[in-house]
XYZ file of N, CA and C in Angstrom:
204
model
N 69.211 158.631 103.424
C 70.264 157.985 104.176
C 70.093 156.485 104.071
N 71.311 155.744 103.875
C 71.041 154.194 103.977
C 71.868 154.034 105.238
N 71.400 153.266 105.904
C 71.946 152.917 107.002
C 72.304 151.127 107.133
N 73.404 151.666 107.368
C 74.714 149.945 107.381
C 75.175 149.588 109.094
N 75.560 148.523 109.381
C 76.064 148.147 110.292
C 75.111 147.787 111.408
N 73.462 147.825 111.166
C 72.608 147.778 112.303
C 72.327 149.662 112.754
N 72.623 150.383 111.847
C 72.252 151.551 112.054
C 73.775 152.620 112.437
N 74.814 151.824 112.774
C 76.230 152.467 113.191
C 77.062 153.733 112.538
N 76.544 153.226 110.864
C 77.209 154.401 110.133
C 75.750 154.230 108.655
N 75.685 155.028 108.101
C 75.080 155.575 106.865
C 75.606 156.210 105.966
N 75.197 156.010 104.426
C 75.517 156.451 103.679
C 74.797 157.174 103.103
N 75.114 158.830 103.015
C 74.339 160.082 102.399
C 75.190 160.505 100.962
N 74.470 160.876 99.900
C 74.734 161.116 98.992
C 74.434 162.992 98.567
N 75.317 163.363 98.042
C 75.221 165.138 98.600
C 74.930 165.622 96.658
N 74.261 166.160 96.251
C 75.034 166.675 95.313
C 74.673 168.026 94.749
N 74.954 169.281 94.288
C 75.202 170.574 93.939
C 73.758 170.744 93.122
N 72.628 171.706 93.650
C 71.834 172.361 92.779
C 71.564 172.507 91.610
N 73.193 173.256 91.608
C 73.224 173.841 89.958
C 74.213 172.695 89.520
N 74.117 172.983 87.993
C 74.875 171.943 86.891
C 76.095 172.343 86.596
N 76.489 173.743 86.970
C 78.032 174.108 86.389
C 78.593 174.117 88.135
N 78.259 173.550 89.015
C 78.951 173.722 90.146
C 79.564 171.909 90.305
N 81.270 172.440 90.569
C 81.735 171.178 91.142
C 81.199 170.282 92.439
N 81.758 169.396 92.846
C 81.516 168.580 94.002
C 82.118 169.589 94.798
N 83.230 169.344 94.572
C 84.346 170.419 95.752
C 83.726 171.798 95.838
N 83.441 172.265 95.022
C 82.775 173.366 95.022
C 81.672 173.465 96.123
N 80.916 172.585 95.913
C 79.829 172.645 96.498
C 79.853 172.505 98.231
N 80.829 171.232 98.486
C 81.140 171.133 100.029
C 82.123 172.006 100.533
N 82.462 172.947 100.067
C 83.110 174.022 100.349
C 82.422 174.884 100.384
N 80.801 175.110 99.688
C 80.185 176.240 99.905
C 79.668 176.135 101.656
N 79.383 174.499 101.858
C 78.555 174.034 103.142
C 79.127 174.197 104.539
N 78.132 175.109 105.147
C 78.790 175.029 106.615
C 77.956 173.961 107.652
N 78.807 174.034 108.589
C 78.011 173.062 109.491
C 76.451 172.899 109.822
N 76.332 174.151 109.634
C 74.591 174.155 109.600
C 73.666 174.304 108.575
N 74.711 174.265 107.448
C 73.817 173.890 106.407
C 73.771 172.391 106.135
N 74.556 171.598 106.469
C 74.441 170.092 106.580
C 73.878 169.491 107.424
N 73.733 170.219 108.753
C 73.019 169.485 109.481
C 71.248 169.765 108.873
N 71.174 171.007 108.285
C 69.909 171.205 107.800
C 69.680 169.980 106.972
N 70.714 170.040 106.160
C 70.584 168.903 104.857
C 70.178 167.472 105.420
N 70.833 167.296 106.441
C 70.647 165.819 106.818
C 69.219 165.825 108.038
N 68.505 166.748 108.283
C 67.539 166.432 109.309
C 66.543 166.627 108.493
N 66.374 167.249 107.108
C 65.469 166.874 105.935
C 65.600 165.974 104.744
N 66.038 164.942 104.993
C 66.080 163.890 104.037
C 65.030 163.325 103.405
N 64.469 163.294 102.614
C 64.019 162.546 101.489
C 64.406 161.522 101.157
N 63.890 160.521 101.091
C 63.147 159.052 100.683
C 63.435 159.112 99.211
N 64.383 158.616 97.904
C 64.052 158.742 96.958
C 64.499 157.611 96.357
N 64.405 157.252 95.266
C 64.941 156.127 94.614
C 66.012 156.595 93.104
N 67.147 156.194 93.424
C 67.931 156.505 92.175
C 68.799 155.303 91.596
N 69.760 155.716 90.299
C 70.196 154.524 89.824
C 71.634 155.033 89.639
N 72.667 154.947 90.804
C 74.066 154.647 90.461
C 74.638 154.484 89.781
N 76.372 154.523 89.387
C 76.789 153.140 89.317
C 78.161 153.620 90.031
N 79.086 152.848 90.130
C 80.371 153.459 90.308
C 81.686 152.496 89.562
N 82.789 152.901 89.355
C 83.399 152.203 88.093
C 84.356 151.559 89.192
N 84.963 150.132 88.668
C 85.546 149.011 89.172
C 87.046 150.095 89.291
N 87.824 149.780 90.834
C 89.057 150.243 91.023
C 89.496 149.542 91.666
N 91.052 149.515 91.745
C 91.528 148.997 92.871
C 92.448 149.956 94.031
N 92.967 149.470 95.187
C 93.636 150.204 96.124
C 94.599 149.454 96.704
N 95.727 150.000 96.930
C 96.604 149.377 98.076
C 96.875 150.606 99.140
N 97.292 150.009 100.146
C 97.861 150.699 101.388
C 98.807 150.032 101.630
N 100.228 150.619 102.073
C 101.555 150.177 102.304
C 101.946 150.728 104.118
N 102.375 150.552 104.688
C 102.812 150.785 105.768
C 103.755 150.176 106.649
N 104.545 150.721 107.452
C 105.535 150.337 108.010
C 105.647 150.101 109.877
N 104.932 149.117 110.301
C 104.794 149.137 111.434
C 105.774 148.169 112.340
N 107.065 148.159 111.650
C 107.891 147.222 112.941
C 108.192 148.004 114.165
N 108.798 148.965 114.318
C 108.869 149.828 114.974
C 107.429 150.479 116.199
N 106.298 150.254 115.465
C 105.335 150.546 116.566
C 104.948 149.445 117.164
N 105.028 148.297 116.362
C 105.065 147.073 117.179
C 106.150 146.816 118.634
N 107.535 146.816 118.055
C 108.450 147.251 118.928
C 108.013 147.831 120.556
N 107.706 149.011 119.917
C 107.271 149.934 121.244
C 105.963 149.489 122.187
């Protein structure tokens, strides 16, 4: 777990056993108590990332809730 914000939120990284199993696959196999298992045995490890440059927009329409 890395922990951001002074401890507020963390970032856990999950990933599948086996090699022919998807992501989706995999957090679809997980129930609540298998994650909480997952996350109250964490391991300390060191790995090497990366993630590829994107961009995002969000559009929204708030005159109306302003309004109100």
């Amino acid at each position: 777990m890395k922990p951001y914000a002074d401890g507020e939120f963390v970032f856990v990284a999950l990933l599948p056993k086996e090699e022919n199993q998807t992501i989706g696959e995999y957090v679809s196999s997980l129930s609540g108590e298998d994650l909480y298992e997952l996350l109250s045995t964490v391991e300390s490890t060191s790995v090497f990332t990366m993630m590829p440059k994107f961009k995002t927009e969000y559009k929204v329409e708030l005159s109306e809730v302003f309004k109100s």
